[in-house]
Coordinates of C-alpha atoms and ligand atoms in Angstrom, one line a residue:
M856 CA -11.6 -6.5 -41.7
Q857 CA -15.1 -6.6 -42.4
T858 CA -17.4 -3.3 -42.1
L859 CA -20.6 -3.1 -40.4
T860 CA -21.9 -0.8 -43.0
S861 CA -21.7 0.0 -46.5
P862 CA -18.5 2.4 -47.0
Q863 CA -19.9 5.6 -48.3
P864 CA -18.8 6.7 -51.7
S865 CA -15.8 9.3 -51.5
A866 CA -15.7 12.7 -53.6
T867 CA -14.0 10.3 -56.2
G868 CA -16.5 7.9 -56.2
A869 CA -14.4 5.3 -55.1
A870 CA -15.9 3.5 -51.2
E871 CA -14.2 5.3 -48.7
P872 CA -13.7 3.7 -45.3
F873 CA -15.6 4.6 -42.0
L874 CA -12.4 6.7 -40.5
V875 CA -10.0 8.4 -42.8
I876 CA -6.7 10.2 -41.3
D877 CA -5.5 11.8 -44.9
G878 CA -2.0 12.6 -44.8
V879 CA -2.1 14.8 -41.8
S880 CA 0.6 16.8 -40.5
K881 CA 0.3 19.2 -37.4
V882 CA 2.9 21.8 -36.8
Y883 CA 2.4 24.2 -33.3
P884 CA 3.7 27.6 -33.3
T885 CA 6.0 28.2 -30.6
P886 CA 8.1 31.1 -29.0
N887 CA 10.9 29.3 -30.6
G888 CA 9.5 29.1 -34.2
P889 CA 7.3 26.5 -35.7
Y890 CA 7.5 22.9 -33.9
P891 CA 6.3 19.8 -36.0
V892 CA 4.6 17.4 -34.1
L893 CA 3.3 15.2 -36.8
D894 CA 4.5 14.5 -40.3
N895 CA 1.9 13.2 -43.0
I896 CA 0.1 10.5 -41.3
S897 CA -2.7 8.3 -42.6
L898 CA -4.6 6.1 -41.4
E899 CA -8.0 4.0 -42.3
V900 CA -10.2 2.5 -39.6
A901 CA -13.1 0.2 -40.3
E902 CA -16.4 0.4 -38.7
G903 CA -16.4 -1.0 -35.1
E904 CA -12.4 -1.7 -35.3
F905 CA -10.4 -1.2 -32.0
I906 CA -7.1 0.4 -32.5
C907 CA -4.3 1.3 -30.0
V908 CA -1.7 3.9 -30.7
I909 CA 1.6 3.6 -28.8
G910 CA 4.6 5.5 -28.8
H911 CA 6.8 7.4 -26.5
S912 CA 5.6 10.4 -24.1
G913 CA 5.5 13.5 -26.5
C914 CA 5.8 11.6 -29.9
G915 CA 1.9 13.3 -30.8
K916 CA -0.6 10.8 -29.7
S917 CA -2.9 13.4 -27.9
T918 CA -2.0 15.7 -31.1
L919 CA -3.5 13.2 -33.2
L920 CA -6.4 12.0 -31.4
D921 CA -7.2 15.8 -30.7
L922 CA -7.4 16.1 -35.0
V923 CA -10.0 12.9 -34.7
S924 CA -12.0 14.7 -31.5
G925 CA -11.9 18.1 -33.4
F926 CA -10.3 19.7 -30.5
G927 CA -7.5 20.4 -33.0
Q928 CA -7.1 21.2 -36.6
P929 CA -4.2 19.7 -38.9
T930 CA -1.8 22.2 -40.3
S931 CA -1.9 20.1 -44.0
G932 CA -4.0 16.7 -44.6
E933 CA -7.7 15.8 -43.4
V934 CA -9.8 13.6 -41.1
R935 CA -12.9 12.6 -42.4
L936 CA -15.8 10.7 -40.6
E937 CA -17.8 8.9 -42.9
S938 CA -16.6 10.9 -45.7
V939 CA -17.3 14.3 -43.7
P940 CA -14.3 16.4 -43.0
I941 CA -14.0 16.7 -39.2
R942 CA -13.9 20.8 -38.5
E943 CA -14.8 20.9 -34.8
P944 CA -15.7 18.5 -31.8
G945 CA -19.1 16.8 -31.9
P946 CA -21.1 14.2 -30.1
D947 CA -20.8 11.4 -32.7
R948 CA -16.8 11.7 -31.5
M949 CA -16.8 11.2 -27.7
V950 CA -13.2 11.4 -25.5
V951 CA -12.6 9.9 -22.0
F952 CA -9.8 11.2 -20.8
Q953 CA -7.2 9.8 -17.5
N954 CA -8.7 12.5 -15.5
Y955 CA -12.2 11.6 -15.8
S956 CA -13.4 15.4 -16.1
L957 CA -16.4 14.5 -14.2
L958 CA -18.2 17.8 -12.4
P959 CA -17.3 17.2 -9.2
W960 CA -20.7 19.0 -7.2
M961 CA -22.7 16.9 -9.4
S962 CA -23.6 12.9 -8.9
A963 CA -22.5 10.0 -11.0
A964 CA -25.7 10.3 -12.7
E965 CA -26.3 13.9 -12.6
N966 CA -23.1 13.9 -14.6
V967 CA -24.5 11.5 -17.4
A968 CA -27.5 13.0 -17.3
L969 CA -25.8 16.7 -17.8
A970 CA -24.4 15.4 -21.3
V971 CA -27.5 13.8 -22.4
N972 CA -29.6 16.5 -21.8
T973 CA -27.3 18.8 -23.4
V974 CA -26.9 16.9 -26.8
F975 CA -30.5 15.4 -26.6
P976 CA -32.8 17.9 -25.2
H977 CA -35.8 16.5 -26.7
L978 CA -35.5 13.2 -24.3
K979 CA -35.9 15.1 -21.0
R980 CA -39.5 15.9 -21.6
N981 CA -40.5 12.2 -21.9
G982 CA -38.6 10.5 -19.6
D983 CA -36.4 8.7 -21.8
A984 CA -32.9 10.8 -20.7
S985 CA -33.1 9.1 -17.4
R986 CA -33.4 5.9 -18.9
I987 CA -30.9 6.4 -20.8
V988 CA -28.6 7.2 -18.2
E989 CA -29.7 4.7 -15.7
S990 CA -28.9 1.8 -18.4
H991 CA -25.4 3.3 -19.1
L992 CA -24.9 3.3 -15.3
A993 CA -25.8 -0.1 -14.8
M994 CA -23.8 -1.2 -17.8
V995 CA -21.1 -0.1 -16.0
G996 CA -22.0 -2.2 -13.0
L997 CA -22.7 1.5 -11.2
S998 CA -26.2 1.5 -10.5
E999 CA -25.9 1.4 -7.1
A1000 CA -23.6 4.7 -6.8
A1001 CA -25.8 6.7 -9.3
D1002 CA -26.6 9.3 -6.4
K1003 CA -22.8 9.4 -5.2
R1004 CA -20.3 12.4 -6.0
P1005 CA -17.0 11.9 -7.6
A1006 CA -15.3 12.6 -4.5
S1007 CA -17.0 9.5 -3.2
L1008 CA -16.3 7.3 -6.2
S1009 CA -13.0 5.3 -6.5
G1010 CA -10.8 6.5 -9.4
G1011 CA -12.2 3.0 -11.2
M1012 CA -15.6 4.0 -10.4
K1013 CA -15.1 7.8 -11.6
Q1014 CA -13.5 6.4 -15.0
R1015 CA -16.8 4.0 -15.0
V1016 CA -18.9 7.2 -15.1
S1017 CA -16.7 8.9 -17.7
I1018 CA -17.2 5.8 -19.8
A1019 CA -21.2 5.9 -19.6
R1020 CA -21.1 9.4 -20.2
A1021 CA -19.3 9.1 -23.3
L1022 CA -21.4 6.1 -24.4
A1023 CA -24.9 7.6 -23.3
L1024 CA -24.3 9.8 -26.2
Q1025 CA -24.4 7.1 -29.0
P1026 CA -21.0 8.3 -30.6
K1027 CA -19.9 7.0 -33.4
V1028 CA -16.0 6.5 -32.3
L1029 CA -14.7 6.5 -28.7
I1030 CA -11.6 8.0 -28.1
L1031 CA -9.4 6.8 -25.2
D1032 CA -6.6 9.1 -24.1
E1033 CA -4.9 6.9 -21.7
P1034 CA -8.2 6.3 -20.0
F1035 CA -6.6 3.3 -17.1
G1036 CA -3.2 5.2 -17.0
A1037 CA -3.9 6.5 -13.1
L1038 CA -5.8 3.3 -12.1
D1039 CA -4.2 0.7 -9.7
P1040 CA -2.9 -2.6 -11.8
I1041 CA -6.0 -4.8 -10.7
T1042 CA -8.6 -2.3 -11.4
K1043 CA -7.1 -1.5 -14.7
E1044 CA -7.4 -5.3 -15.7
E1045 CA -11.3 -5.2 -14.5
L1046 CA -11.7 -2.1 -16.6
Q1047 CA -10.2 -3.6 -19.8
E1048 CA -12.1 -6.3 -19.6
E1049 CA -15.3 -4.2 -18.9
L1050 CA -14.4 -2.4 -21.7
L1051 CA -14.0 -5.2 -24.3
R1052 CA -17.4 -6.3 -23.3
I1053 CA -19.0 -3.0 -23.7
W1054 CA -17.1 -2.6 -27.1
Q1055 CA -18.4 -5.9 -28.2
E1056 CA -22.3 -5.4 -27.2
H1057 CA -22.1 -1.6 -28.9
R1058 CA -19.5 -2.2 -31.6
V1059 CA -18.6 1.5 -30.8
T1060 CA -15.2 2.5 -33.1
V1061 CA -12.5 2.8 -30.7
L1062 CA -9.3 4.5 -30.8
M1063 CA -7.2 4.7 -27.5
I1064 CA -4.1 6.0 -26.5
T1065 CA -1.9 3.3 -24.3
H1066 CA 1.8 3.2 -22.8
S1067 CA 1.2 -0.6 -22.3
I1068 CA 2.1 -2.7 -24.9
D1069 CA 0.0 -5.8 -22.9
E1070 CA -3.1 -3.3 -22.7
A1071 CA -2.8 -2.8 -26.5
L1072 CA -2.2 -6.6 -27.4
F1073 CA -5.2 -7.4 -25.3
L1074 CA -7.8 -5.0 -26.6
A1075 CA -6.8 -4.1 -30.2
D1076 CA -7.6 -5.2 -33.3
R1077 CA -4.5 -3.2 -34.7
V1078 CA -1.8 -1.2 -32.7
V1079 CA -0.5 1.7 -34.1
M1080 CA 3.3 2.1 -33.3
M1081 CA 4.0 5.6 -33.5
T1082 CA 7.7 7.0 -34.2
N1083 CA 9.3 9.5 -32.5
G1084 CA 8.7 13.2 -32.4
P1085 CA 9.6 15.6 -33.9
A1086 CA 7.6 15.3 -37.1
A1087 CA 6.4 11.7 -35.8
T1088 CA 4.8 9.3 -38.1
I1089 CA 3.2 5.9 -37.6
G1090 CA 6.3 3.6 -37.5
E1091 CA 4.4 0.4 -38.1
I1092 CA 1.1 -1.1 -37.6
L1093 CA 0.5 -4.8 -35.7
E1094 CA -2.5 -6.7 -36.7
L1095 CA -3.2 -8.9 -33.9
P1096 CA -4.5 -12.3 -35.2
F1097 CA -6.1 -13.3 -31.6
P1098 CA -9.5 -14.4 -31.3
R1099 CA -12.7 -13.0 -29.8
P1100 CA -13.7 -12.8 -27.2
R1101 CA -10.5 -12.9 -25.7
Q1102 CA -9.9 -14.1 -22.2
R1103 CA -6.5 -12.8 -20.6
A1104 CA -5.5 -16.4 -19.3
Q1105 CA -5.7 -17.9 -22.5
L1106 CA -3.9 -15.1 -24.7
M1107 CA -1.0 -15.1 -22.1
E1108 CA -0.7 -19.2 -23.1
M1109 CA -0.6 -18.2 -26.7
P1110 CA 3.0 -18.4 -28.0
E1111 CA 2.2 -15.7 -30.9
Y1112 CA 1.0 -13.3 -28.1
Y1113 CA 5.1 -13.2 -27.2
D1114 CA 5.8 -12.8 -30.5
Y1115 CA 3.8 -9.7 -31.1
R1116 CA 4.9 -8.4 -27.7
N1117 CA 8.3 -8.9 -28.1
H1118 CA 8.1 -7.0 -31.5
A1119 CA 6.4 -4.1 -29.8
L1120 CA 9.3 -4.2 -27.3
D1121 CA 12.1 -4.2 -29.8
F1122 CA 10.2 -1.2 -31.9
L1123 CA 9.7 1.1 -28.6
Y1124 CA 12.9 0.2 -26.8
R1125 CA 15.3 -0.4 -29.9
R1126 CA 14.4 0.9 -32.9
F1127 CA 12.6 3.8 -31.7
A1128 CA 14.2 4.2 -28.2
H1129 CA 14.0 7.4 -26.9
D1130 CA 17.4 9.5 -26.4
D1131 CA 17.4 8.9 -22.1
Q1132 CA 17.0 5.1 -22.5
Ligands
ATP1421 N1 -0.3 23.6 -28.3 C1 0.9 23.3 -28.4 N2 1.7 24.3 -28.4 C2 3.0 23.5 -28.7 N3 3.1 22.8 -28.4 C3 2.9 21.6 -28.1 C4 1.3 21.9 -27.9 N4 0.6 20.7 -27.7 C5 1.3 19.6 -27.5 N5 2.7 20.1 -27.6 C6 4.3 19.5 -28.0 O1 3.8 18.3 -28.9 C7 4.3 17.4 -29.0 C8 3.4 16.1 -28.4 O2 2.4 16.3 -27.6 P1 1.2 15.3 -27.3 O3 0.8 15.3 -25.7 O4 0.4 15.1 -28.5 O5 2.4 13.8 -27.3 P2 1.9 12.5 -26.5 O6 2.4 11.5 -27.4 O7 0.5 12.5 -26.3 O8 2.0 12.4 -24.9 P3 1.9 11.9 -23.6 O9 2.0 10.3 -24.1 O10 3.2 12.2 -22.7 O11 0.8 12.0 -23.4 C9 5.2 17.7 -27.4 O12 6.5 18.1 -27.5 C10 4.1 18.8 -26.7 O13 5.0 19.3 -25.9

């Protein structure tokens, strides 16, 4: 895939891709001894790419993306963004969780403003922060609901606020941990379409966990399919050839769509079926 900026030279002088997950393993200490979750995972992601990560519950998807967000550190290996090793969380890698994580006593606009003012304190003085908040709420279609608190917003609206808040910080990487998992099917499809539109406009690099093969096939450039844990790794990567911009109805009419869908189903439910399936 074409990168949007020139790759930075790595320590060895070779061109380094935008985001590099370089041989990472993760072992959690537990009362029963060390628990190896991830085993020697490597992945290179181009700037502006949309990656979906799929795998059975508990295989280590969140653990893997925690290593990119910086919430977790690998036991061995390294994750690098633009050649810089990730050692801690930062506003260049924003995470949107399934549970929205909004402060309930603040309005939608205040939730976004808090993040903007914390990360860009200098913007508050000249009024630019308010403009950023307004434009990002407008981007997700929530201008009218800016003054509402989370309790008066639907699940889909709350997730829109979370996405607006994340993108208002102009991250290089947007990390989505099953963002639409709690939404009804119609709202889910609406938000998938909005996410694609926003991604296409912002060209932010997206790493998204999903349990839905159809969601992954609709959104992603590549689908990373993980094996079961313990010591999970990347079993296979599907490179999707579907043209963009994508229309769901058109996609559903493509015979290749079902080839990829069946391939992913076979991976998850036959080759790497859970013991209880
Ligand atoms: N801090 C921790 N200490 C010990 N074990 C952990 C810790 N965090 C996660 N685990 C274990 O690591 C494994 C992977 O967890 P993780 O949340 O990364 O999986 P997942 O694929 O994202 O799961 P799901 O799809 O259910 O969200 C699980 O067995 C989990 O119980």
